[in-house]
Amino acid sequence: MTASSAKVQIPAIAENRRPRVLIIGGGFAGTHAAVALESLPVDVTVVDRRNHFTFQPLLYQVALAVLSPANIAAPIRAIVRGKENIEVLMDEAVVFDTAARRVRFKSGTEYEYDYLMLATGATHSYFGHEQWAQLAPGLKTLEDAIEIRRRVLLAFELAERQMLETGSHPALNFVVIGGGPTGVELAGAISDIAKLYMRHDFRHIDPAKARVLLIEGAPRILGAYPEDLSRKAVEQLNDLGVEVHTGVQVTDVQPGYVIAGGQRVDSVVTLWAAGVQASPLGKSLGVVTDKRGCVLVNNTLNPAGHPEIFVCGDLAHFEQNGKQVPGVAQPAMQMGDHVAKMIGEDLSGKPRSPFHYFDKGDMATIGRMAAVAKIEWPFKAHWSGFMAWVTWLTIHIFFLVGFRNRIIVLFEWMWSYFTFTHGVRLITGSDNLPGWQKAESGIETKTEIPLESASLGTPKRG
């Protein structure tokens, strides 16, 4: 999408008040924009359904009991504390009146704005099979992470109990559907926790015998990464004991099993990392969206005909050099900063500067001392293994919100690295595990079809 950088005409603002900036979404884009707007003569309101910002790149570490939720989250109020022109509301937008420049919230409150920034992110996409959500949770929120942690840890506890009671237990198969960064991180972390961190914790089962399967419908995992890093990722996953199956479509998800490549694959825990779709609020604006619901924006991050509205982060479909900028943290942060810059340019009577994404590279961690990194700045390189893992650790520590969180996370990582122990293995909530129901009910089930069969390919092992 393109647009000139000429001066943008925005609706007139009464001289007796400051411009009102309404930011909906307290993620990377929203918090960065709010902080950057502190120095401008505007009144800012940040609205989010939750009261906290979540550092999403580390959600999987909460899901696999490495970190506590508090280590990767911070109250939005704490982030903007001391900034006199910023207020925070916990609410949810439901109706937009773009002609009147007004938003109605779930609480019934209506708020007028001069500038609106929408950055509500993305959610899971089950490609029309929404019933799978209860059986194969995805990972977007702290609640998702805690639920995944509950299921993974509960599977081992139920196996221990059933082994003691009956002398046997169902195969501890963990199936991760989707070979993007989230799927790769989840699969590697499950293998790590089973083979390294819980190996001495049980008397009647051997957690190391757990089987982790990563199933990807595309020809290779990490499809957005260069092919050499994709191959390196497979090698490192294999070394961890993860079985990688590419070119295999999952056509059904049921309690205790999935159908993949036409075969039944037993699974005590199934996790979803195969697709995302934009927040439904994008379509509520009444503007043009793509097939995932992302709002098409120009190079000043506006939907067509609305220079007073900015759409950022995962919700924005912004193209640069003929390609859509990915919905990850770095573009979102840069977009948030740039929105504040453009509002400042408007107030100064200057033309808006077009947004340009500065790609510093991509990284995905795979497991203990295993990662891949595509580095674009300050030099170009493709790294894998220990060096990529250390780089990943360093960068994520740097971008965590709050000095306290950085120190605690660094300590937790060092402690677990040297002692092979994880300190947050807590099971909360229900003790029901969907993948365990048939195993405990005494109902006879079909024999699992081995994944070494031809249609799924022979899994590589380390």
XYZ file of C-alpha atoms in Angstrom:
462
model
C 0.000 0.000 0.000
C 1.336 3.419 -0.809
C 0.578 7.005 -0.018
C 2.356 10.284 -0.400
C 4.022 11.980 2.549
C 2.137 15.218 1.921
C 0.562 17.062 4.808
C -2.451 15.106 6.015
C -5.748 16.894 6.615
C -7.278 15.693 9.863
C -10.595 16.831 11.377
C -10.410 20.214 13.082
C -9.755 20.269 16.814
C -11.305 22.936 18.990
C -8.750 25.522 20.101
C -9.801 25.364 23.742
C -8.704 21.768 24.265
C -5.847 19.426 23.508
C -6.176 16.662 20.919
C -7.494 13.386 22.316
C -5.590 10.256 21.366
C -7.406 6.990 22.020
C -5.218 3.863 21.956
C -7.081 0.549 21.963
C -4.726 -2.305 22.771
C -1.993 -2.343 25.402
C 0.497 -4.571 23.593
C 3.824 -3.697 22.005
C 2.424 -1.084 19.603
C 0.011 0.516 22.070
C 2.434 0.873 24.977
C 5.215 2.184 22.744
C 2.919 4.800 21.231
C 1.638 5.883 24.652
C 5.121 6.316 26.121
C 6.298 8.212 23.033
C 3.304 10.574 23.237
C 4.225 11.711 26.739
C 6.133 14.735 25.475
C 3.383 15.993 23.124
C 0.527 18.379 24.022
C -2.126 15.657 23.730
C -4.322 13.718 26.147
C -3.883 9.965 25.791
C -6.215 7.181 26.879
C -5.035 3.562 26.681
C -7.810 0.952 26.745
C -7.302 -2.798 27.033
C -9.444 -5.775 28.063
C -6.781 -6.683 30.603
C -4.817 -4.522 32.972
C -1.434 -5.847 31.920
C 1.030 -5.883 29.051
C 2.314 -9.350 28.144
C 5.736 -10.009 26.640
C 4.418 -12.542 24.135
C 7.778 -13.904 22.869
C 8.253 -15.583 26.248
C 4.727 -16.952 26.679
C 5.885 -20.436 25.772
C 8.267 -20.360 28.769
C 5.287 -19.802 31.045
C 3.457 -22.596 29.216
C 6.299 -25.012 29.892
C 6.905 -24.013 33.516
C 10.189 -22.184 33.035
C 8.932 -18.743 34.091
C 6.130 -17.393 36.231
C 3.431 -15.285 34.533
C 4.543 -12.277 36.572
C 8.019 -12.512 35.016
C 6.774 -11.622 31.540
C 3.908 -9.266 32.319
C 3.604 -5.759 33.728
C 0.607 -3.610 34.643
C -0.048 -1.059 31.909
C -0.459 1.559 34.621
C 3.068 0.829 35.813
C 4.457 1.298 32.306
C 2.938 4.800 31.998
C 3.292 5.750 35.650
C 4.299 9.374 36.123
C 3.196 10.416 32.637
C 0.661 13.110 33.419
C -1.097 13.160 30.041
C -1.846 9.406 29.941
C -4.754 7.544 31.543
C -5.527 3.819 31.447
C -8.936 2.142 31.285
C -9.746 -1.562 31.520
C -12.549 -2.027 29.006
C -13.342 -3.507 25.592
C -14.318 -1.676 22.412
C -17.495 -2.956 20.757
C -18.757 -0.299 18.293
C -16.935 2.293 16.200
C -18.610 5.399 14.784
C -15.842 6.678 12.564
C -17.971 9.533 11.168
C -18.589 10.950 14.646
C -15.127 9.842 15.852
C -16.623 7.954 18.776
C -16.104 4.492 20.293
C -18.544 2.643 22.518
C -17.130 0.211 25.027
C -18.521 -2.946 26.614
C -19.154 -1.066 29.862
C -21.497 1.286 27.969
C -19.068 4.192 28.074
C -18.609 6.233 24.901
C -15.381 8.049 24.154
C -14.685 10.689 21.503
C -11.306 10.946 19.879
C -9.314 13.108 17.525
C -6.863 10.322 16.806
C -7.622 6.625 17.148
C -4.929 3.962 17.251
C -6.116 0.366 16.984
C -3.603 -2.306 17.981
C -5.561 -5.253 19.335
C -3.388 -7.966 17.838
C -4.405 -11.394 16.614
C -5.994 -14.577 17.874
C -5.971 -18.256 16.895
C -7.382 -19.483 13.604
C -8.680 -23.041 13.424
C -9.630 -22.666 9.755
C -13.339 -23.111 10.342
C -13.007 -25.839 12.986
C -13.625 -23.751 16.078
C -14.626 -26.874 18.026
C -10.945 -27.835 18.055
C -10.120 -24.916 20.350
C -11.150 -26.823 23.486
C -9.053 -29.827 22.512
C -5.957 -28.073 21.117
C -5.324 -24.736 22.842
C -3.164 -22.133 21.159
C -0.784 -19.658 22.762
C -1.594 -15.944 22.678
C -2.323 -14.920 26.275
C -1.214 -15.655 29.812
C -4.421 -17.627 30.267
C -3.461 -19.796 27.274
C 0.013 -20.358 28.711
C -1.322 -21.399 32.108
C -3.786 -23.809 30.474
C -1.038 -25.399 28.370
C 1.150 -25.728 31.465
C -1.747 -27.412 33.291
C -2.294 -29.947 30.517
C 1.360 -30.839 29.965
C 2.159 -31.293 33.658
C -1.140 -33.080 34.333
C -0.336 -35.678 31.666
C 2.739 -36.801 33.606
C 0.878 -36.786 36.922
C -1.973 -38.894 35.521
C 0.527 -41.317 33.977
C 2.274 -41.722 37.338
C -1.017 -42.369 39.113
C -2.316 -44.818 36.531
C 1.011 -46.670 36.439
C 0.844 -47.122 40.205
C -2.797 -48.239 40.107
C -2.802 -50.501 37.032
C 0.792 -51.090 36.007
C 0.402 -49.286 32.670
C -0.518 -45.936 31.194
C -1.313 -44.525 27.741
C 1.617 -43.464 25.598
C 2.775 -39.973 26.549
C 2.464 -38.500 23.083
C 2.457 -34.706 22.796
C 1.369 -33.385 19.387
C 2.115 -29.820 18.332
C 0.278 -28.749 15.180
C 2.086 -26.029 13.245
C 5.784 -25.568 12.520
C 6.147 -21.812 12.880
C 8.214 -20.209 15.660
C 5.570 -20.887 18.334
C 5.200 -24.540 17.363
C 8.952 -25.063 17.246
C 9.417 -23.409 20.642
C 6.628 -25.449 22.253
C 7.846 -28.759 20.830
C 11.441 -28.165 21.895
C 10.432 -27.005 25.361
C 8.175 -30.034 25.976
C 11.035 -32.331 25.015
C 13.407 -30.409 27.277
C 11.121 -30.552 30.301
C 10.455 -34.271 29.821
C 13.992 -35.427 29.118
C 16.034 -33.034 31.240
C 14.048 -31.355 33.965
C 11.661 -34.066 35.173
C 13.789 -37.143 34.694
C 14.273 -37.734 38.454
C 10.890 -36.507 39.689
C 8.749 -39.626 39.218
C 8.984 -43.119 40.740
C 6.793 -45.153 38.412
C 7.166 -43.566 34.962
C 10.076 -42.387 32.861
C 9.254 -38.881 31.520
C 12.140 -39.167 29.060
C 10.116 -41.727 27.103
C 7.549 -39.078 26.224
C 7.138 -38.632 22.489
C 6.900 -35.123 21.020
C 5.599 -34.789 17.459
C 5.661 -31.555 15.472
C 3.297 -31.699 12.486
C 3.481 -29.068 9.745
C 1.382 -28.971 6.585
C 3.931 -27.005 4.562
C 7.049 -28.589 3.035
C 9.260 -27.249 5.837
C 9.079 -25.742 9.296
C 9.863 -22.063 9.917
C 8.717 -21.239 6.419
C 9.436 -17.518 6.841
C 13.086 -18.248 7.604
C 15.822 -19.067 5.059
C 15.993 -22.730 4.057
C 19.359 -23.315 5.727
C 17.985 -22.187 9.100
C 14.902 -24.328 8.601
C 17.159 -27.359 8.088
C 19.220 -26.429 11.143
C 16.045 -26.156 13.188
C 15.017 -29.686 12.164
C 18.445 -31.012 13.091
C 18.315 -29.383 16.516
C 14.778 -30.601 17.145
C 15.844 -34.108 16.191
C 18.751 -33.854 18.638
C 16.212 -33.022 21.340
C 14.153 -36.067 20.390
C 11.353 -34.174 18.654
C 9.873 -35.950 15.630
C 9.295 -33.485 12.806
C 6.715 -34.343 10.131
C 6.319 -31.889 7.258
C 3.897 -31.923 4.355
C 1.277 -33.535 6.604
C -2.199 -32.059 6.990
C -4.186 -32.432 10.209
C -7.819 -33.036 9.241
C -9.393 -33.761 12.624
C -8.727 -33.189 16.311
C -10.499 -35.365 18.875
C -10.058 -36.124 22.591
C -6.966 -38.296 22.768
C -5.963 -38.280 19.118
C -5.623 -36.351 15.864
C -6.009 -37.448 12.261
C -2.855 -36.466 10.370
C -2.052 -37.550 6.839
C -5.079 -39.836 6.984
C -3.783 -41.665 10.041
C -4.812 -41.661 13.675
C -2.110 -40.331 15.991
C -2.766 -40.820 19.709
C -2.109 -37.695 21.750
C -2.529 -37.039 25.466
C -1.940 -33.329 24.862
C -2.534 -31.569 21.541
C -1.397 -27.971 21.039
C -2.292 -25.606 18.217
C 0.264 -23.342 16.516
C -0.943 -23.603 12.939
C -2.686 -20.332 12.212
C -3.688 -16.889 13.392
C -6.340 -14.395 12.422
C -6.610 -10.717 13.181
C -8.681 -9.327 16.015
C -12.313 -8.944 14.875
C -12.166 -5.235 15.739
C -10.446 -4.559 12.427
C -13.569 -5.480 10.477
C -15.673 -3.405 12.883
C -14.065 -0.275 11.494
C -15.878 -0.803 8.184
C -12.664 -0.552 6.165
C -10.910 -2.894 3.729
C -9.337 -5.999 5.296
C -7.456 -8.996 3.946
C -8.567 -12.630 4.224
C -7.204 -12.882 7.789
C -9.055 -9.754 8.892
C -5.987 -7.488 8.921
C -6.708 -3.865 7.986
C -5.008 -2.693 4.797
C -3.052 0.451 5.632
C -0.961 2.911 3.653
C 2.560 4.059 4.458
C 1.298 6.341 7.212
C -0.479 3.352 8.784
C -3.978 4.613 7.949
C -6.873 2.708 6.380
C -8.111 4.372 3.184
C -9.974 7.611 3.844
C -9.162 7.793 7.555
C -5.995 9.794 8.266
C -7.123 10.160 11.896
C -7.073 6.362 12.423
C -3.876 4.354 12.789
C -3.810 0.545 12.720
C -0.671 -1.154 14.007
C 0.892 -4.461 14.944
C -0.666 -7.816 14.048
C -3.902 -6.067 13.053
C -2.232 -4.084 10.249
C -1.598 -5.339 6.734
C 1.365 -3.151 5.800
C 3.472 -3.984 2.777
C 7.081 -3.050 2.225
C 9.094 -4.030 -0.828
C 6.140 -6.066 -2.058
C 5.863 -8.178 1.091
C 3.644 -7.917 4.145
C 5.560 -6.941 7.248
C 5.289 -9.831 9.751
C 3.090 -9.588 12.814
C 5.836 -9.831 15.412
C 7.102 -7.613 18.216
C 9.687 -5.523 16.359
C 7.358 -4.078 13.683
C 4.694 -3.422 16.324
C 7.090 -1.455 18.517
C 8.364 0.543 15.560
C 4.813 1.272 14.402
C 3.840 2.513 17.840
C 6.815 4.858 17.987
C 6.088 6.097 14.472
C 2.444 6.897 15.221
C 3.604 9.241 17.979
C 6.075 10.825 15.591
C 3.382 11.428 12.953
C 0.997 12.976 15.468
C 3.808 15.301 16.469
C 4.328 16.206 12.812
C 0.614 16.955 12.425
C 0.666 19.267 15.431
C 3.717 21.055 14.018
C 2.108 21.488 10.607
C 4.677 19.240 8.915
C 4.087 16.457 6.369
C 3.898 12.987 7.846
C 6.946 10.801 7.462
C 6.135 7.452 5.822
C 6.658 4.407 7.999
C 9.567 2.144 7.114
C 10.151 -1.103 8.975
C 13.775 -1.538 10.014
C 14.249 -5.307 9.966
C 16.908 -6.334 12.471
C 16.323 -10.045 11.924
C 14.351 -12.973 13.333
C 15.120 -15.557 15.974
C 13.451 -18.714 17.232
C 14.586 -20.711 20.225
C 14.326 -24.486 19.983
C 15.525 -25.746 23.337
C 18.390 -25.737 25.774
C 21.375 -24.248 23.902
C 19.498 -24.558 20.605
C 18.102 -21.758 18.439
C 18.258 -20.244 14.973
C 18.837 -16.586 14.149
C 18.559 -14.632 10.912
C 20.520 -11.473 11.665
C 20.036 -8.416 9.443
C 21.623 -5.751 11.670
C 24.300 -4.656 12.549
C 25.589 -7.297 10.141
C 24.050 -10.084 8.096
C 24.457 -13.645 9.327
C 22.662 -16.942 9.826
C 23.410 -18.498 13.187
C 22.257 -21.703 14.809
C 23.015 -23.620 17.958
C 24.622 -22.163 21.063
C 25.557 -18.761 19.605
C 22.001 -18.171 18.353
C 20.636 -19.301 21.722
C 22.825 -16.863 23.696
C 21.862 -14.052 21.307
C 18.190 -14.909 21.766
C 18.548 -14.855 25.573
C 20.367 -11.515 25.554
C 17.889 -9.736 23.283
C 14.833 -10.995 25.154
C 16.280 -9.933 28.500
C 16.938 -6.468 27.043
C 13.383 -5.976 25.786
C 11.602 -7.239 28.905
C 9.597 -4.522 30.645
C 11.002 -3.562 34.036
C 14.421 -3.931 35.641
C 13.012 -6.359 38.228
C 11.698 -8.695 35.532
C 15.042 -8.666 33.723
C 16.938 -9.636 36.873
C 14.458 -12.351 37.894
C 14.281 -13.905 34.416
C 18.067 -13.877 34.086
C 18.337 -15.596 37.482
C 15.675 -18.186 36.571
C 17.432 -19.015 33.303
C 20.840 -19.329 34.961
C 19.402 -21.446 37.789
C 17.687 -23.823 35.410
C 20.761 -23.973 33.130
C 23.108 -25.059 35.918
C 20.753 -27.122 38.112
C 18.393 -28.697 35.537
C 15.408 -27.684 37.685
C 12.301 -25.665 36.862
C 10.644 -23.866 39.736
C 7.138 -23.078 38.414
C 5.702 -26.557 37.827
C 2.311 -25.765 39.302
C -0.966 -27.352 38.206
C -3.949 -25.110 38.897
C -7.606 -25.434 37.974
C -9.306 -28.586 36.760
C -7.718 -32.036 36.874
C -9.544 -33.036 33.690
C -7.393 -33.750 30.637
C -9.334 -34.199 27.361
C -6.715 -36.547 25.919
C -6.955 -38.831 28.951
C -10.702 -39.410 29.130
C -10.931 -42.527 26.999
C -7.822 -44.013 28.541
C -9.386 -43.844 32.008
C -12.918 -44.796 30.980
C -12.085 -48.348 30.015
C -13.467 -47.865 26.495
C -11.434 -49.808 23.976
C -9.846 -47.565 21.342
C -8.147 -48.208 18.061
C -4.521 -49.121 18.063
C -2.299 -46.184 17.305
C -0.951 -46.172 13.773
C 2.836 -45.725 13.970
C 4.086 -42.486 12.512
C 6.956 -44.233 10.764
C 4.486 -45.301 8.069
C 4.992 -44.040 4.548
C 2.347 -41.339 4.407
C 3.898 -39.416 7.282
C 7.466 -40.131 6.422
C 10.120 -41.593 8.668
C 10.731 -39.282 11.617
C 14.331 -38.249 12.086
C 15.832 -38.773 15.508
C 18.838 -37.325 17.214
